Tab-separated table of C-alpha atoms in Angstrom:
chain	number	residue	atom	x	y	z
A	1363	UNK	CA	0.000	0.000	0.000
A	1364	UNK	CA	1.430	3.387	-0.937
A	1365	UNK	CA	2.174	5.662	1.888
A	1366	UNK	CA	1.253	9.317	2.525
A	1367	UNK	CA	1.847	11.485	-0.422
A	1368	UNK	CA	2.921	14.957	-0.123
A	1369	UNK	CA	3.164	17.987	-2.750
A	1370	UNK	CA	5.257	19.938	-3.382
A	1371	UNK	CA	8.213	18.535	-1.109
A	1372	UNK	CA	9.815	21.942	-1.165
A	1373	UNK	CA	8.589	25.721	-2.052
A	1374	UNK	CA	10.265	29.335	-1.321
A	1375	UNK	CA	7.646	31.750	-1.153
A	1376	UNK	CA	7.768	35.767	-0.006
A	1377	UNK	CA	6.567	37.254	2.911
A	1378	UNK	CA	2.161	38.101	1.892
A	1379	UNK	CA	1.947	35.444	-0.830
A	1380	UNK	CA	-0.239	32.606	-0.001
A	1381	UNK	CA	0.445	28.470	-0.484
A	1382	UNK	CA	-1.376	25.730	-0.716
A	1383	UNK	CA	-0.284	22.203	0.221
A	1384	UNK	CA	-1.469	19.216	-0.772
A	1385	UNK	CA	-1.788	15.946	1.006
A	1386	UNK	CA	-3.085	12.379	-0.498
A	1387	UNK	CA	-3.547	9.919	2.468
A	1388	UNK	CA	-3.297	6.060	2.285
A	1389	UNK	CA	-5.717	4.613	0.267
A	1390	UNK	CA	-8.552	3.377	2.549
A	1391	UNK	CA	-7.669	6.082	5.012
A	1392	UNK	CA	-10.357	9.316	6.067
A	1393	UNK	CA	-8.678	11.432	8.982
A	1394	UNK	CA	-6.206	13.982	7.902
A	1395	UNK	CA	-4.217	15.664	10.627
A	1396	UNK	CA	-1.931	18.588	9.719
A	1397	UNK	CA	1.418	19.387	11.631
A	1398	UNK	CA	3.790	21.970	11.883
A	1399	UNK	CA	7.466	21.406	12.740
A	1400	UNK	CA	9.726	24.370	13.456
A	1401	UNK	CA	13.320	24.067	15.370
A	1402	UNK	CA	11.715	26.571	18.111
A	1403	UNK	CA	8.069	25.286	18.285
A	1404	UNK	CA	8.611	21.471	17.631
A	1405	UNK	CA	5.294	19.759	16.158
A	1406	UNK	CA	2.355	21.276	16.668
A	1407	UNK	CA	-0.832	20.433	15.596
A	1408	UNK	CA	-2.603	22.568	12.904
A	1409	UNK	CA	-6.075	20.827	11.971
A	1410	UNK	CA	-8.004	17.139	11.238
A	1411	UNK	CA	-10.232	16.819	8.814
A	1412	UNK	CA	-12.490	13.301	8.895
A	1413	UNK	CA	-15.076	12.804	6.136
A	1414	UNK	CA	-14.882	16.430	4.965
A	1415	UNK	CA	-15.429	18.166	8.435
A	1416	UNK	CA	-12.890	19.436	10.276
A	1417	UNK	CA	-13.060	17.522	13.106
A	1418	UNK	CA	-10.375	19.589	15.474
A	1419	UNK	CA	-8.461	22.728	15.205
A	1420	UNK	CA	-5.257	23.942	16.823
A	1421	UNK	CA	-3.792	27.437	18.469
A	1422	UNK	CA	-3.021	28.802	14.540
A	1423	UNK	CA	-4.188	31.773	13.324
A	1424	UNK	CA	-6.875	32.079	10.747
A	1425	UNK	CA	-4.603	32.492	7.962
A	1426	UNK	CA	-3.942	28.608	8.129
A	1427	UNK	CA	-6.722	27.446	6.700
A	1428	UNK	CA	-7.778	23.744	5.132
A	1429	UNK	CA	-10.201	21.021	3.621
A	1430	UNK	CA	-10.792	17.618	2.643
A	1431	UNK	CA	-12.575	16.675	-0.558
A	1432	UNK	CA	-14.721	13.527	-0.919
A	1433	UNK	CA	-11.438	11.251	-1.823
A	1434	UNK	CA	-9.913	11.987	1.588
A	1435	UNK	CA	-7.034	14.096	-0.256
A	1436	UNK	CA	-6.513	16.937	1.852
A	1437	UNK	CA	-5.377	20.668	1.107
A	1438	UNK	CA	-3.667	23.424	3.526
A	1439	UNK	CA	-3.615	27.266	2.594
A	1440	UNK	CA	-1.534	29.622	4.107
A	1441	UNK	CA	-2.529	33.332	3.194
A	1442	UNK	CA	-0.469	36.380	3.549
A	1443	UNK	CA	2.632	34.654	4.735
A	1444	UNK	CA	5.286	35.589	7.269
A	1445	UNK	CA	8.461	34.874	7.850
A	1446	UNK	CA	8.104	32.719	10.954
A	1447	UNK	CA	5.626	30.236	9.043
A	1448	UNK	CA	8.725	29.062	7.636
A	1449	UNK	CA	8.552	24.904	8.620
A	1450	UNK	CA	7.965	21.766	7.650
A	1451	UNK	CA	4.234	20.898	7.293
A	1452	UNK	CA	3.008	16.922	7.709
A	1453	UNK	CA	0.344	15.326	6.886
A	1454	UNK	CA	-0.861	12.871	8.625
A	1455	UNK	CA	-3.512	9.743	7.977
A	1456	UNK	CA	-5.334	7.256	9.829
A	1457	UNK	CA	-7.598	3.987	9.366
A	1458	UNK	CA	-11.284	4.489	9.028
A	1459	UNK	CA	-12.373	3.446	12.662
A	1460	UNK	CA	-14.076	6.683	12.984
A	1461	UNK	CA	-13.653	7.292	16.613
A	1462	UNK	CA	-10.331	9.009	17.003
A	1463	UNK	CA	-7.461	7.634	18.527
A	1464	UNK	CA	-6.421	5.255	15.474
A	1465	UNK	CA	-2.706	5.533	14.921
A	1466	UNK	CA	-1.417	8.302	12.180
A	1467	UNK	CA	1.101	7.190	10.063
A	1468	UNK	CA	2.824	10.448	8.366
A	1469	UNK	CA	4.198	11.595	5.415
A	1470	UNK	CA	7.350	13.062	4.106
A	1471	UNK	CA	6.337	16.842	4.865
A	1472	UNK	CA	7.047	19.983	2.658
A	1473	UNK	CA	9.303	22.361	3.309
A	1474	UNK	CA	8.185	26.112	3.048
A	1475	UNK	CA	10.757	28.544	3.203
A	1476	UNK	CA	9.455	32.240	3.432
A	1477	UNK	CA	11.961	35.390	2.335
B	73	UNK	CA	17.857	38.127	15.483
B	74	UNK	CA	19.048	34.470	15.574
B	75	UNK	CA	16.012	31.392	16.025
B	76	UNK	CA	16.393	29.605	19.533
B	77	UNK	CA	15.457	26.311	18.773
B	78	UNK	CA	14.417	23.546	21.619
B	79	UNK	CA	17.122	22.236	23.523
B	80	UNK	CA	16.949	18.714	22.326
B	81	UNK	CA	18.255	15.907	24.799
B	82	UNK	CA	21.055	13.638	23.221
B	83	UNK	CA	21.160	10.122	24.292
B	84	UNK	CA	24.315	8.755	23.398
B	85	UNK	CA	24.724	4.547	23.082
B	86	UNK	CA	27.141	2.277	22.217
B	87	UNK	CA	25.777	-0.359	19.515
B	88	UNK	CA	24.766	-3.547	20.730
B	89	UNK	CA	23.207	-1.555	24.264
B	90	UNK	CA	19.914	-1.267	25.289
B	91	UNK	CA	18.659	2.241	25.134
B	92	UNK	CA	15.616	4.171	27.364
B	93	UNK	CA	13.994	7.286	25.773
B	94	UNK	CA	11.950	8.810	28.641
B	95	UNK	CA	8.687	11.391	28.389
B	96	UNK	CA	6.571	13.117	30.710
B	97	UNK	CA	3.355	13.951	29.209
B	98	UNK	CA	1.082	16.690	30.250
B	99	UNK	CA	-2.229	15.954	29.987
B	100	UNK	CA	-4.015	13.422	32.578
B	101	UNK	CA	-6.706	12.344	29.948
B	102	UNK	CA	-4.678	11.440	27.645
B	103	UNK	CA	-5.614	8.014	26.778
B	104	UNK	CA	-3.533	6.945	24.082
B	105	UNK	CA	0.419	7.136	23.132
B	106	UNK	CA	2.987	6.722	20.583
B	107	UNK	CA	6.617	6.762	19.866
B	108	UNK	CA	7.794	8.204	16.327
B	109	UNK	CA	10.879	8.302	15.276
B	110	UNK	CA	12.198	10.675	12.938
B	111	UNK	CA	15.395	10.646	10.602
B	112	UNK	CA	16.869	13.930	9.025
B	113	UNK	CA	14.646	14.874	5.727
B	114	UNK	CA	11.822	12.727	6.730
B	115	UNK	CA	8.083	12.700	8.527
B	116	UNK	CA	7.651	10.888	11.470
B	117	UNK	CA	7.686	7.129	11.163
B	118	UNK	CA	5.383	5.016	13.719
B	119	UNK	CA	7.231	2.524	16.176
B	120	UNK	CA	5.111	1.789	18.569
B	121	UNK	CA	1.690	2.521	20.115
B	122	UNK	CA	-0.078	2.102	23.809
B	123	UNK	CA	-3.259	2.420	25.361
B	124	UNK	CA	-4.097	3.849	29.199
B	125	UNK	CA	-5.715	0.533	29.734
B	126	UNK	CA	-2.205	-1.106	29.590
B	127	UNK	CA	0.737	-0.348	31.326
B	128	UNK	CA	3.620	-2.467	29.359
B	129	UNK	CA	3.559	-3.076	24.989
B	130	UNK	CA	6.225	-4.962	23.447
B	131	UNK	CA	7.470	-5.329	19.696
B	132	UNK	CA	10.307	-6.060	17.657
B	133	UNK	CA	13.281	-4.779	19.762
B	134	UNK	CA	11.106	-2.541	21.422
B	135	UNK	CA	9.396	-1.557	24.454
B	136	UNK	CA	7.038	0.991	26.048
B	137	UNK	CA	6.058	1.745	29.374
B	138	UNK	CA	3.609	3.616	30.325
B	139	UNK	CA	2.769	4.848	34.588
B	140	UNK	CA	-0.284	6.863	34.689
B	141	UNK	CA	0.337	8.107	38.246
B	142	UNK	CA	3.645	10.101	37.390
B	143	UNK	CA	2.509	10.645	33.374
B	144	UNK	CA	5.700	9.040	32.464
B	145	UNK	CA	6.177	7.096	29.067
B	146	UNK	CA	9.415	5.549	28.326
B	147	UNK	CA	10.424	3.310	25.198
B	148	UNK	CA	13.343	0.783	25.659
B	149	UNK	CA	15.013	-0.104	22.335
B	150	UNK	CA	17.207	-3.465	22.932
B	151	UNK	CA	20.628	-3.817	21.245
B	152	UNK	CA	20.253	-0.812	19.631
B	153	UNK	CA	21.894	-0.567	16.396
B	154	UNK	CA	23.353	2.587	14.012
B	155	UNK	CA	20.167	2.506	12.241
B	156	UNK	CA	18.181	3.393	15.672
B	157	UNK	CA	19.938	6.784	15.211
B	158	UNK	CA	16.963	9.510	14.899
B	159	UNK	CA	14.952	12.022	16.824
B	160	UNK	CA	12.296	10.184	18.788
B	161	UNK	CA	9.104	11.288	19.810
B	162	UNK	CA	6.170	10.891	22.259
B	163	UNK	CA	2.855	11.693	21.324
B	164	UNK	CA	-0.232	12.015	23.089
B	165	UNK	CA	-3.856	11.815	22.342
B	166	UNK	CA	-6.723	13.357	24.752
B	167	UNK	CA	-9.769	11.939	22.480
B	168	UNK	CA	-12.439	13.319	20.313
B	169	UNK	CA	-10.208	12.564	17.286
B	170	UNK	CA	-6.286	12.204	16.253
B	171	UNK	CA	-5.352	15.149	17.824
B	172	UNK	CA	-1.675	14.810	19.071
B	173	UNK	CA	0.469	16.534	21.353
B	174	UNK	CA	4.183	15.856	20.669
B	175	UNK	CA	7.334	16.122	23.222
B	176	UNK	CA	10.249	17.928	22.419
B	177	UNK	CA	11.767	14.681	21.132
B	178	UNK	CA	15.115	12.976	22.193
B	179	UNK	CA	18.177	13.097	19.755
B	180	UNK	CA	19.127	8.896	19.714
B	181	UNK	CA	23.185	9.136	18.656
B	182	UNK	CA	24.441	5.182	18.546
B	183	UNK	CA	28.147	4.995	18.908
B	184	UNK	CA	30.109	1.941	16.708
């Protein structure tokens, strides 16, 4: 079975553009979590998505925004960006159980550099 | 001005030891756990999982204990090898969905 899927695995952008990230999970699978990894943060958790509702949200800003189409791909959009959202953002799956608390198995991330 | 990152512990090894990455978790309903690890370039890779109704999981080469009175988790990897080097991370989930919490993560260096 193929494993999360992330695009693009690397993108510079400059401070006020936006981005959007793309995330395909493993076939089968209909949570989406989002991460973010910084060196000064760690991982923190963005947003989950489970059959096209976002199921929980994190301490982020409004400009980090997301959805889940009827596949179970995912999408993230950043809007007017700053420098500090510079990170790696994972994606995250898990089986269809339903009830939370099913194990996530990640992808490779995408590395966002803002100038 | 310059980034601070975390100050990540190191956990230094000789191959062929056993090694013991401990985490103190925060939250007391926290009700389910797991131990990524995580090489440089890549996501977080699943090694291991545990549930508040258990206090001991074992699999391949590895270990994880879990006390609910302290909120301690630990994973024990047995004659670790150069390959075990990574970051390692807890994880913990509250319910109501796949929210996690992460730890700072432990740097795993195994010495030849």
């Amino acid at each position: 079975k193929a494993g999360v899927t992330q695009t693009p695995r690397y993108l510079i952008k400059t401070r006020g553009q936006q981005v959007t990230l793309s995330c395909s999970p493993i076939s089968g699978h209909r949570s989406v979590s989002w991460y973010q990894q910084t060196p000064g943060q760690g991982l923190q958790f963005l947003f989950e998505y489970f059959s096209e509702t976002q199921r929980n949200k994190g301490n982020f800003p409004g400009r980090f925004s997301g959805r889940q189409f009827s596949n179970s791909r995912s999408e993230m959009n950043v809007s007017t960006l700053e420098l500090g959202d510079s990170a790696l953002y994972l994606c995250a799956s898990s089986p269809p159980s339903g009830g939370g608390g099913e194990t996530q198995y990640f992808g490779p991330g995408t590395r966002l550099l803002v100038l | 001005g310059e980034s601070v990152g975390l100050h990540l512990p190191t956990l230094s090894v000789q191959e062929g030891d056993n090694s013991i990455i401990n985490c103190a978790y925060s939250n007391s309903a926290s009700d389910y756990f797991i131990w990524y690890k995580q090489e440089s370039g890549k996501g977080p890779q699943f090694i291991i999982d545990i549930r508040s109704n258990m206090d001991k999981r074992q699999g391949q080469r590895v270990t994880v204990l879990l006390n609910k009175t302290v909120k301690h988790l630990s994973l024990q990897i047995a004659a670790t090898q150069p390959g075990d080097s990574a970051v390692y991370f807890c994880a913990e989930n509250a319910g109501g969905g796949n929210k996690l919490t992460f730890g700072t993560g432990t740097q795993l260096k195994v010495e030849l």
